[in-house]
């Protein structure tokens, strides 16, 4: 990881979004900014109470927020989010992988961000038999249930 990567904001699209259960539990008091953003080239899949993003060149956009951590909270937040997302670098049992992706803000500007995407074995299962969340918006999907 380069030093520029070390402080990337996070693109959140599921239970970490405002109004969702992990937002306050994980982000309260640790965030400097939250702005709506979109992730192209991906599909959103239904999971067991939380969604997964899976890379798909023709897919998207997935709707979410770009979260900028307060500098003093960044390292602890990164570690806590890795635990929440069941991500350990190089572990084949991961549910998610933390990857760098470009996201687009509502004004058309782009930003590089950390995104937790489905780990390869999970992504393969979802592509084979998963349920895509139409519109790429977890909050709207949950509101309809």
PDB file of N, CA, C and O in Angstrom, residues 11-12 17 34-40 61-67 102-111 135-137:
ATOM      1  N   UNK A  11     -15.982   4.194   0.134  1.00  0.00           N
ATOM      2  CA  UNK A  11     -17.290   4.202  -0.515  1.00  0.00           C
ATOM      3  C   UNK A  11     -18.119   3.128   0.172  1.00  0.00           C
ATOM      4  O   UNK A  11     -17.754   1.953   0.156  1.00  0.00           O
ATOM      5  N   UNK A  12     -19.223   3.536   0.821  1.00  0.00           N
ATOM      6  CA  UNK A  12     -20.092   2.596   1.521  1.00  0.00           C
ATOM      7  C   UNK A  12     -21.420   2.516   0.801  1.00  0.00           C
ATOM      8  O   UNK A  12     -21.945   3.521   0.309  1.00  0.00           O
ATOM      9  N   UNK A  17     -24.300   2.857   5.376  1.00  0.00           N
ATOM     10  CA  UNK A  17     -24.911   4.100   4.880  1.00  0.00           C
ATOM     11  C   UNK A  17     -25.734   4.771   5.977  1.00  0.00           C
ATOM     12  O   UNK A  17     -26.196   4.102   6.906  1.00  0.00           O
ATOM     13  N   UNK A  34     -19.481  13.128   4.589  1.00  0.00           N
ATOM     14  CA  UNK A  34     -20.230  12.070   3.905  1.00  0.00           C
ATOM     15  C   UNK A  34     -20.946  12.727   2.738  1.00  0.00           C
ATOM     16  O   UNK A  34     -21.700  13.669   2.946  1.00  0.00           O
ATOM     17  N   UNK A  35     -20.691  12.246   1.531  1.00  0.00           N
ATOM     18  CA  UNK A  35     -21.366  12.805   0.359  1.00  0.00           C
ATOM     19  C   UNK A  35     -21.862  11.670  -0.526  1.00  0.00           C
ATOM     20  O   UNK A  35     -21.211  10.629  -0.641  1.00  0.00           O
ATOM     21  N   UNK A  36     -23.024  11.856  -1.166  1.00  0.00           N
ATOM     22  CA  UNK A  36     -23.525  10.825  -2.080  1.00  0.00           C
ATOM     23  C   UNK A  36     -22.533  10.581  -3.212  1.00  0.00           C
ATOM     24  O   UNK A  36     -21.888  11.516  -3.708  1.00  0.00           O
ATOM     25  N   UNK A  37     -22.436   9.324  -3.610  1.00  0.00           N
ATOM     26  CA  UNK A  37     -21.527   8.942  -4.689  1.00  0.00           C
ATOM     27  C   UNK A  37     -22.084   7.715  -5.405  1.00  0.00           C
ATOM     28  O   UNK A  37     -23.012   7.063  -4.921  1.00  0.00           O
ATOM     29  N   UNK A  38     -21.491   7.418  -6.561  1.00  0.00           N
ATOM     30  CA  UNK A  38     -21.903   6.271  -7.380  1.00  0.00           C
ATOM     31  C   UNK A  38     -20.662   5.489  -7.795  1.00  0.00           C
ATOM     32  O   UNK A  38     -19.608   6.064  -8.055  1.00  0.00           O
ATOM     33  N   UNK A  39     -20.827   4.174  -7.882  1.00  0.00           N
ATOM     34  CA  UNK A  39     -19.761   3.277  -8.338  1.00  0.00           C
ATOM     35  C   UNK A  39     -20.231   2.612  -9.622  1.00  0.00           C
ATOM     36  O   UNK A  39     -21.243   1.890  -9.624  1.00  0.00           O
ATOM     37  N   UNK A  40     -19.528   2.860 -10.715  1.00  0.00           N
ATOM     38  CA  UNK A  40     -19.845   2.235 -11.997  1.00  0.00           C
ATOM     39  C   UNK A  40     -19.088   0.914 -12.123  1.00  0.00           C
ATOM     40  O   UNK A  40     -18.167   0.629 -11.360  1.00  0.00           O
ATOM     41  N   UNK A  61     -25.011   2.146 -12.026  1.00  0.00           N
ATOM     42  CA  UNK A  61     -24.162   2.421 -10.878  1.00  0.00           C
ATOM     43  C   UNK A  61     -24.731   1.843  -9.584  1.00  0.00           C
ATOM     44  O   UNK A  61     -25.929   1.639  -9.456  1.00  0.00           O
ATOM     45  N   UNK A  62     -23.819   1.590  -8.653  1.00  0.00           N
ATOM     46  CA  UNK A  62     -24.201   1.253  -7.288  1.00  0.00           C
ATOM     47  C   UNK A  62     -24.205   2.570  -6.524  1.00  0.00           C
ATOM     48  O   UNK A  62     -23.258   3.355  -6.612  1.00  0.00           O
ATOM     49  N   UNK A  63     -25.283   2.806  -5.789  1.00  0.00           N
ATOM     50  CA  UNK A  63     -25.429   4.062  -5.047  1.00  0.00           C
ATOM     51  C   UNK A  63     -24.915   3.902  -3.613  1.00  0.00           C
ATOM     52  O   UNK A  63     -25.123   2.863  -3.002  1.00  0.00           O
ATOM     53  N   UNK A  64     -24.278   4.950  -3.125  1.00  0.00           N
ATOM     54  CA  UNK A  64     -23.771   4.929  -1.767  1.00  0.00           C
ATOM     55  C   UNK A  64     -23.273   6.284  -1.356  1.00  0.00           C
ATOM     56  O   UNK A  64     -23.683   7.302  -1.911  1.00  0.00           O
ATOM     57  N   UNK A  65     -22.383   6.297  -0.379  1.00  0.00           N
ATOM     58  CA  UNK A  65     -21.784   7.529   0.121  1.00  0.00           C
ATOM     59  C   UNK A  65     -20.273   7.395   0.162  1.00  0.00           C
ATOM     60  O   UNK A  65     -19.753   6.315   0.439  1.00  0.00           O
ATOM     61  N   UNK A  66     -19.615   8.496  -0.095  1.00  0.00           N
ATOM     62  CA  UNK A  66     -18.171   8.587   0.073  1.00  0.00           C
ATOM     63  C   UNK A  66     -17.934   9.144   1.471  1.00  0.00           C
ATOM     64  O   UNK A  66     -18.379  10.245   1.803  1.00  0.00           O
ATOM     65  N   UNK A  67     -17.280   8.348   2.290  1.00  0.00           N
ATOM     66  CA  UNK A  67     -17.033   8.670   3.689  1.00  0.00           C
ATOM     67  C   UNK A  67     -15.571   9.070   3.849  1.00  0.00           C
ATOM     68  O   UNK A  67     -14.678   8.288   3.524  1.00  0.00           O
ATOM     69  N   UNK A 102     -12.518   4.038  -8.453  1.00  0.00           N
ATOM     70  CA  UNK A 102     -12.969   5.400  -8.705  1.00  0.00           C
ATOM     71  C   UNK A 102     -14.474   5.447  -8.482  1.00  0.00           C
ATOM     72  O   UNK A 102     -15.209   4.572  -8.954  1.00  0.00           O
ATOM     73  N   UNK A 103     -14.926   6.453  -7.765  1.00  0.00           N
ATOM     74  CA  UNK A 103     -16.354   6.697  -7.588  1.00  0.00           C
ATOM     75  C   UNK A 103     -16.647   8.095  -8.123  1.00  0.00           C
ATOM     76  O   UNK A 103     -15.754   8.943  -8.222  1.00  0.00           O
ATOM     77  N   UNK A 104     -17.912   8.311  -8.466  1.00  0.00           N
ATOM     78  CA  UNK A 104     -18.332   9.582  -9.025  1.00  0.00           C
ATOM     79  C   UNK A 104     -19.274  10.275  -8.054  1.00  0.00           C
ATOM     80  O   UNK A 104     -20.247   9.669  -7.589  1.00  0.00           O
ATOM     81  N   UNK A 105     -18.990  11.532  -7.779  1.00  0.00           N
ATOM     82  CA  UNK A 105     -19.838  12.338  -6.917  1.00  0.00           C
ATOM     83  C   UNK A 105     -20.981  12.913  -7.748  1.00  0.00           C
ATOM     84  O   UNK A 105     -20.944  12.876  -8.987  1.00  0.00           O
ATOM     85  N   UNK A 106     -21.988  13.447  -7.095  1.00  0.00           N
ATOM     86  CA  UNK A 106     -23.157  13.958  -7.806  1.00  0.00           C
ATOM     87  C   UNK A 106     -22.828  15.103  -8.759  1.00  0.00           C
ATOM     88  O   UNK A 106     -23.500  15.279  -9.775  1.00  0.00           O
ATOM     89  N   UNK A 107     -21.766  15.863  -8.461  1.00  0.00           N
ATOM     90  CA  UNK A 107     -21.387  16.978  -9.338  1.00  0.00           C
ATOM     91  C   UNK A 107     -20.528  16.532 -10.518  1.00  0.00           C
ATOM     92  O   UNK A 107     -20.073  17.352 -11.311  1.00  0.00           O
ATOM     93  N   UNK A 108     -20.282  15.207 -10.630  1.00  0.00           N
ATOM     94  CA  UNK A 108     -19.493  14.670 -11.735  1.00  0.00           C
ATOM     95  C   UNK A 108     -18.020  14.498 -11.428  1.00  0.00           C
ATOM     96  O   UNK A 108     -17.292  13.859 -12.192  1.00  0.00           O
ATOM     97  N   UNK A 109     -17.551  15.060 -10.330  1.00  0.00           N
ATOM     98  CA  UNK A 109     -16.155  14.877  -9.929  1.00  0.00           C
ATOM     99  C   UNK A 109     -15.938  13.404  -9.548  1.00  0.00           C
ATOM    100  O   UNK A 109     -16.884  12.709  -9.162  1.00  0.00           O
ATOM    101  N   UNK A 110     -14.706  12.946  -9.660  1.00  0.00           N
ATOM    102  CA  UNK A 110     -14.389  11.579  -9.275  1.00  0.00           C
ATOM    103  C   UNK A 110     -13.412  11.585  -8.110  1.00  0.00           C
ATOM    104  O   UNK A 110     -12.689  12.556  -7.891  1.00  0.00           O
ATOM    105  N   UNK A 111     -13.429  10.486  -7.381  1.00  0.00           N
ATOM    106  CA  UNK A 111     -12.520  10.324  -6.247  1.00  0.00           C
ATOM    107  C   UNK A 111     -12.117   8.858  -6.163  1.00  0.00           C
ATOM    108  O   UNK A 111     -12.911   7.967  -6.476  1.00  0.00           O
ATOM    109  N   UNK A 135     -31.399  -1.325  -9.634  1.00  0.00           N
ATOM    110  CA  UNK A 135     -31.173   0.075  -9.297  1.00  0.00           C
ATOM    111  C   UNK A 135     -29.924   0.309  -8.488  1.00  0.00           C
ATOM    112  O   UNK A 135     -29.536   1.449  -8.269  1.00  0.00           O
ATOM    113  N   UNK A 136     -29.301  -0.753  -7.967  1.00  0.00           N
ATOM    114  CA  UNK A 136     -28.044  -0.619  -7.239  1.00  0.00           C
ATOM    115  C   UNK A 136     -28.122   0.172  -5.955  1.00  0.00           C
ATOM    116  O   UNK A 136     -27.131   0.739  -5.509  1.00  0.00           O
ATOM    117  N   UNK A 137     -29.299   0.195  -5.320  1.00  0.00           N
ATOM    118  CA  UNK A 137     -29.478   1.019  -4.126  1.00  0.00           C
ATOM    119  C   UNK A 137     -30.007   0.174  -2.968  1.00  0.00           C
ATOM    120  O   UNK A 137     -31.181  -0.193  -2.938  1.00  0.00           O
TER     121      UNK A 137
END
